[in-house]
PDB file of C-alpha atoms and ligand atoms in Angstrom:
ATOM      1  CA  UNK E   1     -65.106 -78.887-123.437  1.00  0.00           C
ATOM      2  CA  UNK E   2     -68.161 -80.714-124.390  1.00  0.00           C
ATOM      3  CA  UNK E   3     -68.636 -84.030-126.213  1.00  0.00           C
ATOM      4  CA  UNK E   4     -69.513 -84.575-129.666  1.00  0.00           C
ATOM      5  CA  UNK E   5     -72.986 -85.726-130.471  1.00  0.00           C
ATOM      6  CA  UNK E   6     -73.703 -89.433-130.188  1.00  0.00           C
ATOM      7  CA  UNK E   7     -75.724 -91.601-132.956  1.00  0.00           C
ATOM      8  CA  UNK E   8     -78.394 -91.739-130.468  1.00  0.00           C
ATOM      9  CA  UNK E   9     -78.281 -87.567-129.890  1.00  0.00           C
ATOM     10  CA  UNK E  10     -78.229 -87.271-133.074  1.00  0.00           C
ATOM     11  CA  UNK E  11     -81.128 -88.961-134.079  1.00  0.00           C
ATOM     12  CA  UNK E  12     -83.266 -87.155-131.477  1.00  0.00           C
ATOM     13  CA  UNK E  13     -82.394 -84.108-133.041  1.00  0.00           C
ATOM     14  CA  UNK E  14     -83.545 -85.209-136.122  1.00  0.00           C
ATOM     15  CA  UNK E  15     -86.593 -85.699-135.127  1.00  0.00           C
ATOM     16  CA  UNK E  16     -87.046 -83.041-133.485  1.00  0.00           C
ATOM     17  CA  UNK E  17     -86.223 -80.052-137.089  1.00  0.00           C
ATOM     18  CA  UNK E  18     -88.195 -83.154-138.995  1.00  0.00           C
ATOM     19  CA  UNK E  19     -91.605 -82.506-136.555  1.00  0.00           C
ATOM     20  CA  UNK E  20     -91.031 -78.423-136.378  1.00  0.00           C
ATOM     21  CA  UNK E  21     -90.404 -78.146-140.064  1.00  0.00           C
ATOM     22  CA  UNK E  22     -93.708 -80.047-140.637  1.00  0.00           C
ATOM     23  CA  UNK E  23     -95.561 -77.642-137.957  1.00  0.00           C
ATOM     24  CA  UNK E  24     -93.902 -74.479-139.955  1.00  0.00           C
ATOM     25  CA  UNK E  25     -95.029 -76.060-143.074  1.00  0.00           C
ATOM     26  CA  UNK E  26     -98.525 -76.227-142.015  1.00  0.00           C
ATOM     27  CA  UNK E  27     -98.721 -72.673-140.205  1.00  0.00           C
ATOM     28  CA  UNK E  28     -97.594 -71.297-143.700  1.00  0.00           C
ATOM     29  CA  UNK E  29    -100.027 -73.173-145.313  1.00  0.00           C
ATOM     30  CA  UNK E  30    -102.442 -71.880-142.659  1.00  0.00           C
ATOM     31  CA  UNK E  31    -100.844 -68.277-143.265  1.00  0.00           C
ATOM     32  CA  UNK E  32    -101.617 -68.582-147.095  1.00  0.00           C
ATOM     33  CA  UNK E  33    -105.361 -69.590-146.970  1.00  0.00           C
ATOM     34  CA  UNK E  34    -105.450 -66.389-144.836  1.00  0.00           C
ATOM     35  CA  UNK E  35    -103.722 -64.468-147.255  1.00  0.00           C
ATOM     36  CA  UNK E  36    -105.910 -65.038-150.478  1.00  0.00           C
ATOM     37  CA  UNK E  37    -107.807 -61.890-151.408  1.00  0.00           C
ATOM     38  CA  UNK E  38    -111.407 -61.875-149.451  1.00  0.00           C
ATOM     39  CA  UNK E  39    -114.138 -63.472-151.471  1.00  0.00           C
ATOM     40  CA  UNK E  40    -117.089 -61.496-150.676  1.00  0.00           C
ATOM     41  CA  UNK E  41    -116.667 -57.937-149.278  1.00  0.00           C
ATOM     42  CA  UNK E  42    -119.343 -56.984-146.431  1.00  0.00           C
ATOM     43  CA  UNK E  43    -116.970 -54.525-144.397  1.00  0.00           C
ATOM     44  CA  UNK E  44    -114.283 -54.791-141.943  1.00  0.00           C
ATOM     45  CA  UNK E  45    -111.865 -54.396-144.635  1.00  0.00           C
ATOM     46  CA  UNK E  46    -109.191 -52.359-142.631  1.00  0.00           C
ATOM     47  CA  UNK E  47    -109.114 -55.240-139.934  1.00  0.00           C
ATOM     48  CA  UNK E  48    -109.009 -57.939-142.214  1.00  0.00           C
ATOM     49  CA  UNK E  49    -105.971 -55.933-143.661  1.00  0.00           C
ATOM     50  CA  UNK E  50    -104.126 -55.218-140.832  1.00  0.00           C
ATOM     51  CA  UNK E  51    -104.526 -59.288-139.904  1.00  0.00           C
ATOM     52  CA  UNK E  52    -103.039 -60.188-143.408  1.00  0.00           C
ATOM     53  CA  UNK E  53     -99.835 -58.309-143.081  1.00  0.00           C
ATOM     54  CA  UNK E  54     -99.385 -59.640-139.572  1.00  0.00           C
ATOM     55  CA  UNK E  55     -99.300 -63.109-140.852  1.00  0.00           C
ATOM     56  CA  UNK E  56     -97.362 -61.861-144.084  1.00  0.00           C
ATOM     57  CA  UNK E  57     -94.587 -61.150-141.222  1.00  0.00           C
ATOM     58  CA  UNK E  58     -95.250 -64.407-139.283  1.00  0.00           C
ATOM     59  CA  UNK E  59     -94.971 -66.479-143.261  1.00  0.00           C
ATOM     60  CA  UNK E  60     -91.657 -64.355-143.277  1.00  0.00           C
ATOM     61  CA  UNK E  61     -90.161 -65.896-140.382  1.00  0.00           C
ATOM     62  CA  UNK E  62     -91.464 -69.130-140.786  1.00  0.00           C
ATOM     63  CA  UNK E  63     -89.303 -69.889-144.166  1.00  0.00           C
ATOM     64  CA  UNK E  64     -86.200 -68.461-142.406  1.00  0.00           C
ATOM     65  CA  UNK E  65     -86.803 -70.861-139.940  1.00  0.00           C
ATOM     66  CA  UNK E  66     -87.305 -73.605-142.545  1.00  0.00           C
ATOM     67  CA  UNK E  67     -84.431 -72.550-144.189  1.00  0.00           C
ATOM     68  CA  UNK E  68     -82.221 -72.803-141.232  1.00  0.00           C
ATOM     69  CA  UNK E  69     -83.789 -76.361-140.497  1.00  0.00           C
ATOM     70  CA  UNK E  70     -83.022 -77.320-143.657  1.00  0.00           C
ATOM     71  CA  UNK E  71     -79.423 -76.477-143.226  1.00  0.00           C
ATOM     72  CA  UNK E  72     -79.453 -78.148-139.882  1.00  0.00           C
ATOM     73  CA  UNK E  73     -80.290 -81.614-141.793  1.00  0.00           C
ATOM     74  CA  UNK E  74     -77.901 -80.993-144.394  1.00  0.00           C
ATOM     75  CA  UNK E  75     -75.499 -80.838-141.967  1.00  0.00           C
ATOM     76  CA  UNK E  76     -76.669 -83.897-140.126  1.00  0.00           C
ATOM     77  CA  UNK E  77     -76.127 -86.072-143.550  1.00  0.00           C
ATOM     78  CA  UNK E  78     -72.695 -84.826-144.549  1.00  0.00           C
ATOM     79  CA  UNK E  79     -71.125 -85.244-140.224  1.00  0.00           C
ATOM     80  CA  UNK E  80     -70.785 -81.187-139.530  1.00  0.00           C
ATOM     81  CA  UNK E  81     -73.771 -80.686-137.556  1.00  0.00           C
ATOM     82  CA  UNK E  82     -73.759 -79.701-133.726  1.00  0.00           C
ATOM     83  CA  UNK E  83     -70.270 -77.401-134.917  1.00  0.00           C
ATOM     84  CA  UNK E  84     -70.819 -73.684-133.452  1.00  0.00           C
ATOM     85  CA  UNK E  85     -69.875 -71.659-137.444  1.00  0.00           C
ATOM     86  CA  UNK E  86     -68.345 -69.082-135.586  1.00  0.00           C
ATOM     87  CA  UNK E  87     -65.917 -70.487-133.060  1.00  0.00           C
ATOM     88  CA  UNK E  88     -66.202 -74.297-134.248  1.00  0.00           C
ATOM     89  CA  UNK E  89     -66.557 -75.804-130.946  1.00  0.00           C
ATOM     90  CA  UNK E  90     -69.365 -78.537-130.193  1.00  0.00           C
ATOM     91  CA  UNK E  91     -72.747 -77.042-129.361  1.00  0.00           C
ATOM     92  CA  UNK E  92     -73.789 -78.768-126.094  1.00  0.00           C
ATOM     93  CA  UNK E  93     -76.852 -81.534-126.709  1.00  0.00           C
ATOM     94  CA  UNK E  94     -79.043 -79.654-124.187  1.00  0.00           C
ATOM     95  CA  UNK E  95     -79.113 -76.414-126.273  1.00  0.00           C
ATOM     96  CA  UNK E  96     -79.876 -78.351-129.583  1.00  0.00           C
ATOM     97  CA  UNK E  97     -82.600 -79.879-127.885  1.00  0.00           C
ATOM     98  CA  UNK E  98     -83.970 -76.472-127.002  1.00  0.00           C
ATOM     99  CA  UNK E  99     -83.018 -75.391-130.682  1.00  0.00           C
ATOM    100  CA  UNK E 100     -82.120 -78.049-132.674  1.00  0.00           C
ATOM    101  CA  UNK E 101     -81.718 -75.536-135.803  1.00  0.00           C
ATOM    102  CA  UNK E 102     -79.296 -73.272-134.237  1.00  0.00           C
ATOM    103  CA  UNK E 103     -76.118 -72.590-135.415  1.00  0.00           C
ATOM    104  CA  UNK E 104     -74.045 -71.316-133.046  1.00  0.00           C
ATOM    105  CA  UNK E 105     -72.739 -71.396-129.547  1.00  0.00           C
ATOM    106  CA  UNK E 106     -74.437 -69.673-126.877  1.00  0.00           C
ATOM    107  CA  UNK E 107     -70.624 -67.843-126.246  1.00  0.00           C
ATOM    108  CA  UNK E 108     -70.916 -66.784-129.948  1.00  0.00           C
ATOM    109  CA  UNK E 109     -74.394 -66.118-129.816  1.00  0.00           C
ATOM    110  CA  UNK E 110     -74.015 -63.771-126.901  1.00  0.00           C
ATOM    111  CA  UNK E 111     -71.430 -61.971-128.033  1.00  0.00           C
ATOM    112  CA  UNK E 112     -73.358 -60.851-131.297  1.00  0.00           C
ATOM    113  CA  UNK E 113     -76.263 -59.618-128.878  1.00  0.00           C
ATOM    114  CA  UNK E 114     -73.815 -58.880-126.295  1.00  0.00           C
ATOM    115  CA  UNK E 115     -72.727 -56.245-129.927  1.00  0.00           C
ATOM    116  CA  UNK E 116     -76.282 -55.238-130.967  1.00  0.00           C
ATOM    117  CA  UNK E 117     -77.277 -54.287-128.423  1.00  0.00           C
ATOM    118  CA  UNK E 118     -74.367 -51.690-127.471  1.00  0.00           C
ATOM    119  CA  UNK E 119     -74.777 -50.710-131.158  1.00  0.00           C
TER     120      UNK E 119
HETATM  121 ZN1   ZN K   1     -69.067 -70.527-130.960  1.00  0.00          ZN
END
């Protein structure tokens, strides 16, 4: 049975989703300068192409992440944050630290691989 989060925990935590959801922001912003239509066409069209879905994908992922971040500090202002959403149990501080914007336990969490991957 592990402890629930302390003031001081807690605060670390928030720090950490506040600094990764500022690097996501600027990767996406990175992604979208990448992603505006090239200005002057001298070849190498295919590449430059292939290099824009690629970092369509990684923009993709990036606002899921963002969006799971952003549920992790919602959760931090109203008290339920650190609670696994499958099993309820406290997540332990040293996997928040690792991933402060997960949501579940790692017993939860493998279980669902443990099931996709027999699926
Ligand atoms: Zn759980």
């Amino acid at each position: 049975m592990s402890q629930p989060l302390t003031p001081a925990q807690l605060d670390e935590l928030k720090a950490l989703l506040l600094k990764r959801k500022e690097e996501l922001q600027q990767e996406m912003q990175q992604n979208r300068e990448n992603l505006k239509p090239p200005t002057s066409d001298e070849g190498g069209v295919v590449q430059r192409n292939v290099a824009r879905e690629v970092d369509q994908t990684l923009t993709d992922l990036d606002a899921t992440d963002i969006v799971r971040i952003d549920r992790a500090l919602k959760a931090m202002a109203d008290g339920s944050y650190g609670q696994c959403g499958e099993c309820g149990c406290d997540i332990p501080f040293e996997r928040l630290k690792i991933e402060p914007q997960t949501e579940h336990c790692v017993t939860c969490k493998g279980r669902w691989e443990e099931r996709a991957g027999r699926a």
